[in-house]
Tab-separated table of C-alpha atoms and ligand atoms in Angstrom:
chain	number	residue	atom	x	y	z
V	102	MET	CA	0.000	0.000	0.000
V	103	SER	CA	1.368	3.433	-0.877
V	104	ALA	CA	2.065	6.141	1.689
V	105	VAL	CA	-0.731	8.210	0.113
V	106	SER	CA	-3.408	5.521	0.470
V	107	GLN	CA	-2.253	4.727	4.033
V	108	HIS	CA	-2.775	8.389	4.863
V	109	ALA	CA	-6.227	8.311	3.261
V	110	HIS	CA	-7.312	5.444	5.567
V	111	PRO	CA	-5.724	6.082	8.969
V	112	ILE	CA	-6.107	3.305	11.514
V	113	PRO	CA	-8.392	4.474	14.361
V	114	ALA	CA	-6.350	4.667	17.568
V	115	THR	CA	-8.756	2.601	19.644
V	116	SER	CA	-9.392	-0.109	17.020
V	117	PRO	CA	-7.717	-3.471	17.750
V	118	GLU	CA	-5.090	-2.688	15.103
V	119	GLY	CA	-4.512	0.828	16.431
V	120	LEU	CA	-4.030	-0.557	19.925
V	121	ASP	CA	-1.748	-3.339	18.645
V	122	ARG	CA	0.569	-0.679	17.203
V	123	ARG	CA	0.521	1.329	20.399
V	124	GLU	CA	1.096	-1.739	22.570
V	125	ALA	CA	4.157	-2.752	20.544
V	126	ALA	CA	5.550	0.785	20.630
V	127	LEU	CA	4.906	1.129	24.365
V	128	LEU	CA	6.714	-2.100	25.226
V	129	ARG	CA	9.788	-1.017	23.241
V	130	LEU	CA	9.756	2.566	24.450
V	131	ILE	CA	9.405	1.891	28.166
V	132	ARG	CA	12.457	-0.385	28.081
V	133	GLU	CA	14.422	2.313	26.258
V	134	ALA	CA	13.309	4.853	28.876
V	135	GLY	CA	14.259	2.443	31.668
V	136	ALA	CA	17.732	1.938	30.214
V	137	LEU	CA	18.266	5.704	30.154
V	138	ALA	CA	17.099	6.068	33.766
V	139	GLN	CA	19.167	3.142	35.012
V	140	ALA	CA	22.328	4.386	33.278
V	141	ALA	CA	21.919	7.719	35.065
V	142	PHE	CA	21.184	5.970	38.368
V	143	ALA	CA	24.289	3.775	38.038
V	144	ALA	CA	26.452	6.778	37.152
V	145	ASP	CA	25.000	8.759	40.072
V	146	ALA	CA	24.485	11.581	37.551
V	147	GLY	CA	23.012	14.911	38.400
V	148	GLY	CA	21.788	15.248	42.001
V	149	PHE	CA	18.356	16.699	42.679
V	150	GLU	CA	16.335	19.851	43.313
V	151	MET	CA	13.121	20.337	45.256
V	152	LYS	CA	9.928	21.346	43.384
V	153	GLY	CA	8.184	21.802	46.737
V	154	PRO	CA	8.032	20.186	50.187
V	155	GLN	CA	8.971	16.489	49.810
V	156	ASP	CA	8.706	16.856	46.013
V	157	PHE	CA	11.983	15.810	44.360
V	158	LEU	CA	13.179	16.513	40.812
V	159	THR	CA	16.248	15.007	39.130
V	160	VAL	CA	17.707	15.825	35.730
V	161	THR	CA	16.824	12.249	34.799
V	162	ASP	CA	13.069	12.901	35.230
V	163	ALA	CA	13.281	15.584	32.546
V	164	ALA	CA	15.560	13.548	30.251
V	165	VAL	CA	13.341	10.447	30.367
V	166	GLU	CA	10.154	12.422	29.797
V	167	LYS	CA	11.737	14.235	26.836
V	168	LEU	CA	12.705	10.916	25.253
V	169	VAL	CA	9.239	9.408	25.743
V	170	ARG	CA	7.426	12.509	24.525
V	171	GLU	CA	9.566	12.852	21.400
V	172	ARG	CA	9.154	9.187	20.457
V	173	LEU	CA	5.365	9.270	20.966
V	174	ASP	CA	5.049	12.530	19.001
V	175	GLN	CA	6.892	10.920	16.091
V	176	LEU	CA	4.894	7.692	16.156
V	177	PHE	CA	1.413	8.917	17.073
V	178	PRO	CA	1.172	12.687	16.477
V	179	GLU	CA	-2.617	12.504	16.760
V	180	ASP	CA	-2.505	11.255	20.380
V	181	GLY	CA	-2.493	13.581	23.390
V	182	PHE	CA	0.111	13.671	26.134
V	183	VAL	CA	0.049	14.282	29.887
V	184	GLY	CA	3.437	14.220	31.587
V	185	GLU	CA	4.559	14.853	35.141
V	186	GLU	CA	7.323	17.235	34.106
V	187	SER	CA	6.321	18.815	30.788
V	188	GLY	CA	2.593	19.453	31.054
V	189	SER	CA	-0.152	18.279	28.744
V	190	ALA	CA	-1.311	18.469	25.148
V	191	PRO	CA	-4.915	17.557	24.282
V	192	GLY	CA	-6.043	14.538	22.276
V	193	ALA	CA	-9.009	12.159	22.111
V	194	ILE	CA	-6.789	9.557	23.707
V	195	VAL	CA	-3.792	10.507	25.840
V	196	TRP	CA	-0.488	9.016	26.908
V	197	VAL	CA	-0.023	9.609	30.622
V	198	VAL	CA	3.611	9.452	31.628
V	199	ASP	CA	5.593	9.419	34.854
V	200	PRO	CA	9.237	9.387	33.729
V	201	ILE	CA	10.434	8.339	37.190
V	202	ASP	CA	7.992	7.266	39.861
V	203	GLY	CA	9.795	7.015	43.159
V	204	THR	CA	11.862	10.121	42.466
V	205	ALA	CA	12.613	10.524	46.191
V	206	ASN	CA	14.127	7.021	46.180
V	207	PHE	CA	16.039	7.682	42.947
V	208	ALA	CA	17.412	10.972	44.275
V	209	ARG	CA	18.590	9.352	47.526
V	210	ARG	CA	20.211	6.410	45.713
V	211	ILE	CA	17.610	3.809	46.762
V	212	PRO	CA	17.205	1.285	43.915
V	213	HIS	CA	13.407	1.192	43.957
V	214	TYR	CA	11.767	3.257	41.236
V	215	CYS	CA	10.046	2.773	37.883
V	216	ILE	CA	8.760	4.347	34.707
V	217	SER	CA	4.976	4.359	34.329
V	218	ILE	CA	3.098	4.924	31.061
V	219	ALA	CA	-0.645	4.566	30.406
V	220	LEU	CA	-2.833	5.199	27.385
V	221	ALA	CA	-6.271	6.487	28.363
V	222	ALA	CA	-9.519	7.378	26.633
V	223	PRO	CA	-11.796	9.838	28.485
V	224	GLN	CA	-13.459	7.167	30.645
V	225	GLU	CA	-11.234	4.099	30.335
V	226	ILE	CA	-7.628	3.054	30.670
V	227	LEU	CA	-6.618	1.153	27.537
V	228	LEU	CA	-2.966	0.231	28.096
V	229	GLY	CA	-0.685	0.360	31.116
V	230	ALA	CA	3.018	-0.413	31.489
V	231	ILE	CA	5.297	-0.085	34.501
V	232	TYR	CA	8.992	-0.893	34.158
V	233	ASP	CA	11.388	-1.440	37.058
V	234	PRO	CA	14.807	-1.264	35.386
V	235	VAL	CA	16.684	-2.232	38.561
V	236	HIS	CA	15.154	-5.716	38.524
V	237	ASP	CA	14.299	-5.785	34.812
V	238	GLU	CA	10.613	-6.336	35.610
V	239	LEU	CA	8.163	-5.114	32.996
V	240	TYR	CA	4.509	-5.081	34.009
V	241	PHE	CA	1.951	-4.704	31.244
V	242	ALA	CA	-1.831	-4.769	30.882
V	243	ARG	CA	-4.225	-4.165	28.034
V	244	LYS	CA	-7.907	-3.657	28.812
V	245	GLY	CA	-9.716	-7.009	28.733
V	246	ARG	CA	-6.590	-9.085	28.132
V	247	GLY	CA	-5.129	-9.688	31.611
V	248	ALA	CA	-1.924	-8.509	33.252
V	249	THR	CA	1.630	-9.783	32.899
V	250	ARG	CA	5.139	-9.487	34.341
V	251	ASN	CA	7.807	-10.032	31.688
V	252	GLY	CA	5.146	-11.692	29.543
V	253	ALA	CA	3.878	-14.184	32.169
V	254	PRO	CA	0.336	-13.833	33.587
V	255	ILE	CA	0.017	-12.403	37.104
V	256	ALA	CA	-2.855	-12.323	39.604
V	257	VAL	CA	-3.712	-10.536	42.833
V	258	SER	CA	-3.313	-12.375	46.126
V	259	GLY	CA	-5.979	-14.602	47.651
V	260	VAL	CA	-5.494	-13.218	51.165
V	261	THR	CA	-8.664	-12.909	53.223
V	262	ASP	CA	-7.412	-12.643	56.824
V	263	PRO	CA	-6.421	-9.048	57.661
V	264	GLN	CA	-3.980	-10.453	60.240
V	265	SER	CA	-1.868	-11.828	57.420
V	266	ALA	CA	-2.444	-8.969	54.959
V	267	CYS	CA	0.325	-6.562	54.039
V	268	VAL	CA	-0.919	-3.385	52.378
V	269	GLU	CA	0.671	-0.101	51.323
V	270	LEU	CA	-0.430	3.436	52.146
V	271	GLY	CA	1.176	6.272	50.218
V	272	TRP	CA	0.898	9.919	51.237
V	273	SER	CA	1.790	13.425	50.190
V	274	VAL	CA	1.501	16.973	51.516
V	275	ARG	CA	-1.626	17.423	49.381
V	276	VAL	CA	-3.847	15.907	52.102
V	277	PRO	CA	-3.726	16.940	55.791
V	278	ASN	CA	-1.660	14.737	58.103
V	279	ALA	CA	-4.611	14.233	60.443
V	280	THR	CA	-6.647	12.643	57.647
V	281	TYR	CA	-3.834	10.225	56.825
V	282	LEU	CA	-3.317	9.373	60.481
V	283	ASP	CA	-6.999	8.563	60.826
V	284	VAL	CA	-6.865	6.191	57.819
V	285	LEU	CA	-3.619	4.650	59.062
V	286	GLY	CA	-5.194	4.011	62.467
V	287	LYS	CA	-8.198	2.283	60.900
V	288	MET	CA	-5.963	0.060	58.783
V	289	LEU	CA	-3.861	-0.885	61.828
V	290	ASP	CA	-6.985	-1.513	63.898
V	291	ALA	CA	-8.225	-3.873	61.180
V	292	GLY	CA	-5.053	-5.901	61.714
V	293	THR	CA	-3.117	-5.210	58.509
V	294	ASN	CA	0.631	-4.665	58.265
V	295	ILE	CA	1.397	-1.406	56.463
V	296	ARG	CA	4.392	-0.378	54.393
V	297	ARG	CA	5.325	2.653	52.337
V	298	ALA	CA	7.942	2.126	49.651
V	299	ALA	CA	7.655	5.580	48.000
V	300	THR	CA	6.679	4.620	44.473
V	301	GLY	CA	2.937	4.482	44.085
V	302	ALA	CA	3.134	3.041	40.570
V	303	LEU	CA	5.298	0.116	41.628
V	304	GLY	CA	3.149	-0.282	44.748
V	305	LEU	CA	0.139	-0.807	42.471
V	306	ALA	CA	2.079	-3.209	40.229
V	307	TYR	CA	2.956	-5.238	43.328
V	308	VAL	CA	-0.749	-5.532	44.179
V	309	ALA	CA	-1.391	-6.843	40.660
V	310	ASP	CA	1.452	-9.327	41.175
V	311	GLY	CA	0.176	-10.609	44.547
V	312	ARG	CA	3.255	-9.258	46.372
V	313	SER	CA	1.124	-6.758	48.267
V	314	ASP	CA	-2.574	-6.972	49.096
V	315	ALA	CA	-3.714	-3.375	48.539
V	316	TYR	CA	-2.484	0.124	47.710
V	317	ALA	CA	-4.191	3.287	48.921
V	318	GLU	CA	-3.400	6.990	48.733
V	319	LEU	CA	-5.857	9.817	49.366
V	320	HIS	CA	-4.673	11.952	46.447
V	321	MET	CA	-2.546	10.895	43.488
V	322	HIS	CA	-1.742	12.415	40.132
V	323	PRO	CA	-2.880	10.437	37.075
V	324	TRP	CA	0.701	9.717	35.934
V	325	ASP	CA	1.392	7.969	39.253
V	326	CYS	CA	-1.574	5.597	39.121
V	327	LEU	CA	-3.329	5.013	35.779
V	328	ALA	CA	-1.083	2.208	34.518
V	329	GLY	CA	-1.142	0.529	37.931
V	330	LEU	CA	-4.918	0.722	38.256
V	331	LEU	CA	-5.351	-1.093	34.932
V	332	LEU	CA	-2.799	-3.716	36.017
V	333	VAL	CA	-4.653	-4.438	39.257
V	334	ARG	CA	-8.034	-4.646	37.558
V	335	GLU	CA	-6.717	-6.948	34.844
V	336	ALA	CA	-5.038	-9.104	37.509
V	337	GLY	CA	-8.392	-9.713	39.231
V	338	GLY	CA	-8.350	-6.936	41.840
V	339	LEU	CA	-10.869	-4.227	42.636
V	340	VAL	CA	-10.048	-0.598	41.859
V	341	CYS	CA	-11.624	2.827	42.291
V	342	ASP	CA	-13.060	4.623	39.252
V	343	PHE	CA	-10.333	7.261	39.058
V	344	LEU	CA	-11.266	8.633	35.614
V	345	ALA	CA	-14.996	9.004	36.404
V	346	ALA	CA	-14.070	11.329	39.276
V	347	ASP	CA	-12.151	13.703	36.911
V	348	GLY	CA	-8.845	12.112	37.889
V	349	LEU	CA	-7.135	12.908	34.603
V	350	ARG	CA	-7.380	16.652	35.210
V	351	SER	CA	-7.461	16.952	38.989
V	352	GLY	CA	-6.054	13.696	40.368
V	353	GLY	CA	-7.898	11.994	43.187
V	354	GLY	CA	-8.071	9.233	45.762
V	355	VAL	CA	-6.658	5.857	44.781
V	356	LEU	CA	-7.545	2.430	46.069
V	357	ALA	CA	-6.687	-0.929	44.505
V	358	ALA	CA	-7.088	-4.173	46.423
V	359	ALA	CA	-7.222	-7.924	46.294
V	360	PRO	CA	-10.885	-8.960	46.711
V	361	GLY	CA	-10.298	-10.467	50.173
V	362	VAL	CA	-9.261	-7.146	51.746
V	363	ALA	CA	-11.217	-4.780	49.482
V	364	GLY	CA	-14.044	-4.207	51.969
V	365	LEU	CA	-11.818	-3.266	54.892
V	366	MET	CA	-9.685	-0.986	52.717
V	367	ALA	CA	-12.737	0.832	51.310
V	368	GLU	CA	-14.023	1.266	54.857
V	369	ALA	CA	-10.703	2.584	56.190
V	370	THR	CA	-10.016	5.009	53.330
V	371	GLY	CA	-13.565	6.063	52.407
V	372	ILE	CA	-12.672	5.440	48.724
V	373	ALA	CA	-15.332	3.527	46.763
V	374	LEU	CA	-14.375	0.503	44.700
V	375	ASN	CA	-15.961	-0.560	41.407
V	376	LEU	CA	-17.698	-3.839	42.054
X	112	LIG	C1	5.203	10.088	44.050
X	112	LIG	C2	5.309	8.624	44.456
X	112	LIG	C3	4.892	8.456	45.891
X	112	LIG	C4	3.476	8.921	46.124
X	112	LIG	C5	3.319	10.369	45.692
X	112	LIG	C6	3.788	10.559	44.249
X	112	LIG	P1	6.960	10.785	42.130
X	112	LIG	O1	5.511	10.251	42.674
X	112	LIG	O2	4.480	7.821	43.667
X	112	LIG	O3	4.953	7.098	46.256
X	112	LIG	O4	3.155	8.781	47.475
X	112	LIG	O5	1.948	10.744	45.756
X	112	LIG	O6	3.687	11.941	43.912
X	112	LIG	O7	7.082	12.186	42.612
X	112	LIG	O8	8.005	9.892	42.699
X	112	LIG	O9	6.788	10.698	40.644
């Protein structure tokens, strides 16, 4: 087929073929982005600045986002873009990108961070990928097709007893401390063990992978959570309806849980789950 006739019949982005192309590109690109981030991490390049209280920025955040944005612009100029560091450009479907999630870890030389990229339509998350370059673990989900780690299917945990559940609560200065302490108290009272590993995206991927039983945070940005929410849902977990509550523009509360602890987590956080 000639270039002219291809142009005359563009493939709709959300058709199976359009999504196949985006899936293939995403899986290549996120590994390339991870290699760039990990090279900088290994070289201890650059140091960090503060964007605000407890809000870290490294030169690598900007470099990775630039790479991802340029590649996506070349491949899919019709798609929109929302990035943590470089703002947003409109589109009927949008790539939502966190170039480094776990920037505080990255900046302090803790090898626990990831790159998170989602493709979203206004009311649904279509693709989600989270790559941990330290351990070479690539999580991927496509709506309706399950979730994988390095190509192998994954599933949420079967835990039902809160006394053996280990869940994660993330926090930020965007919600008052007292509110978080109240939620934390309820989760402890329910009997769960609680961790905070400082990358919400990887925390969600770990729920999808059955390594953790739930992830909650009272306000997250879309780039921190969209890919992870799709992973958890596709891995058999329950998740909040982040996009319905205007999450793409304003962010919002996040909850993702294995079914056996979903009720207690919804109760403790006050965040509704899609049943
Ligand atoms: C942060 C991390 C953290 C979460 C914060 C996020 P960043 O993202 O995901 O775990 O608690 O809400 O802002 O700054 O590392 O990309």
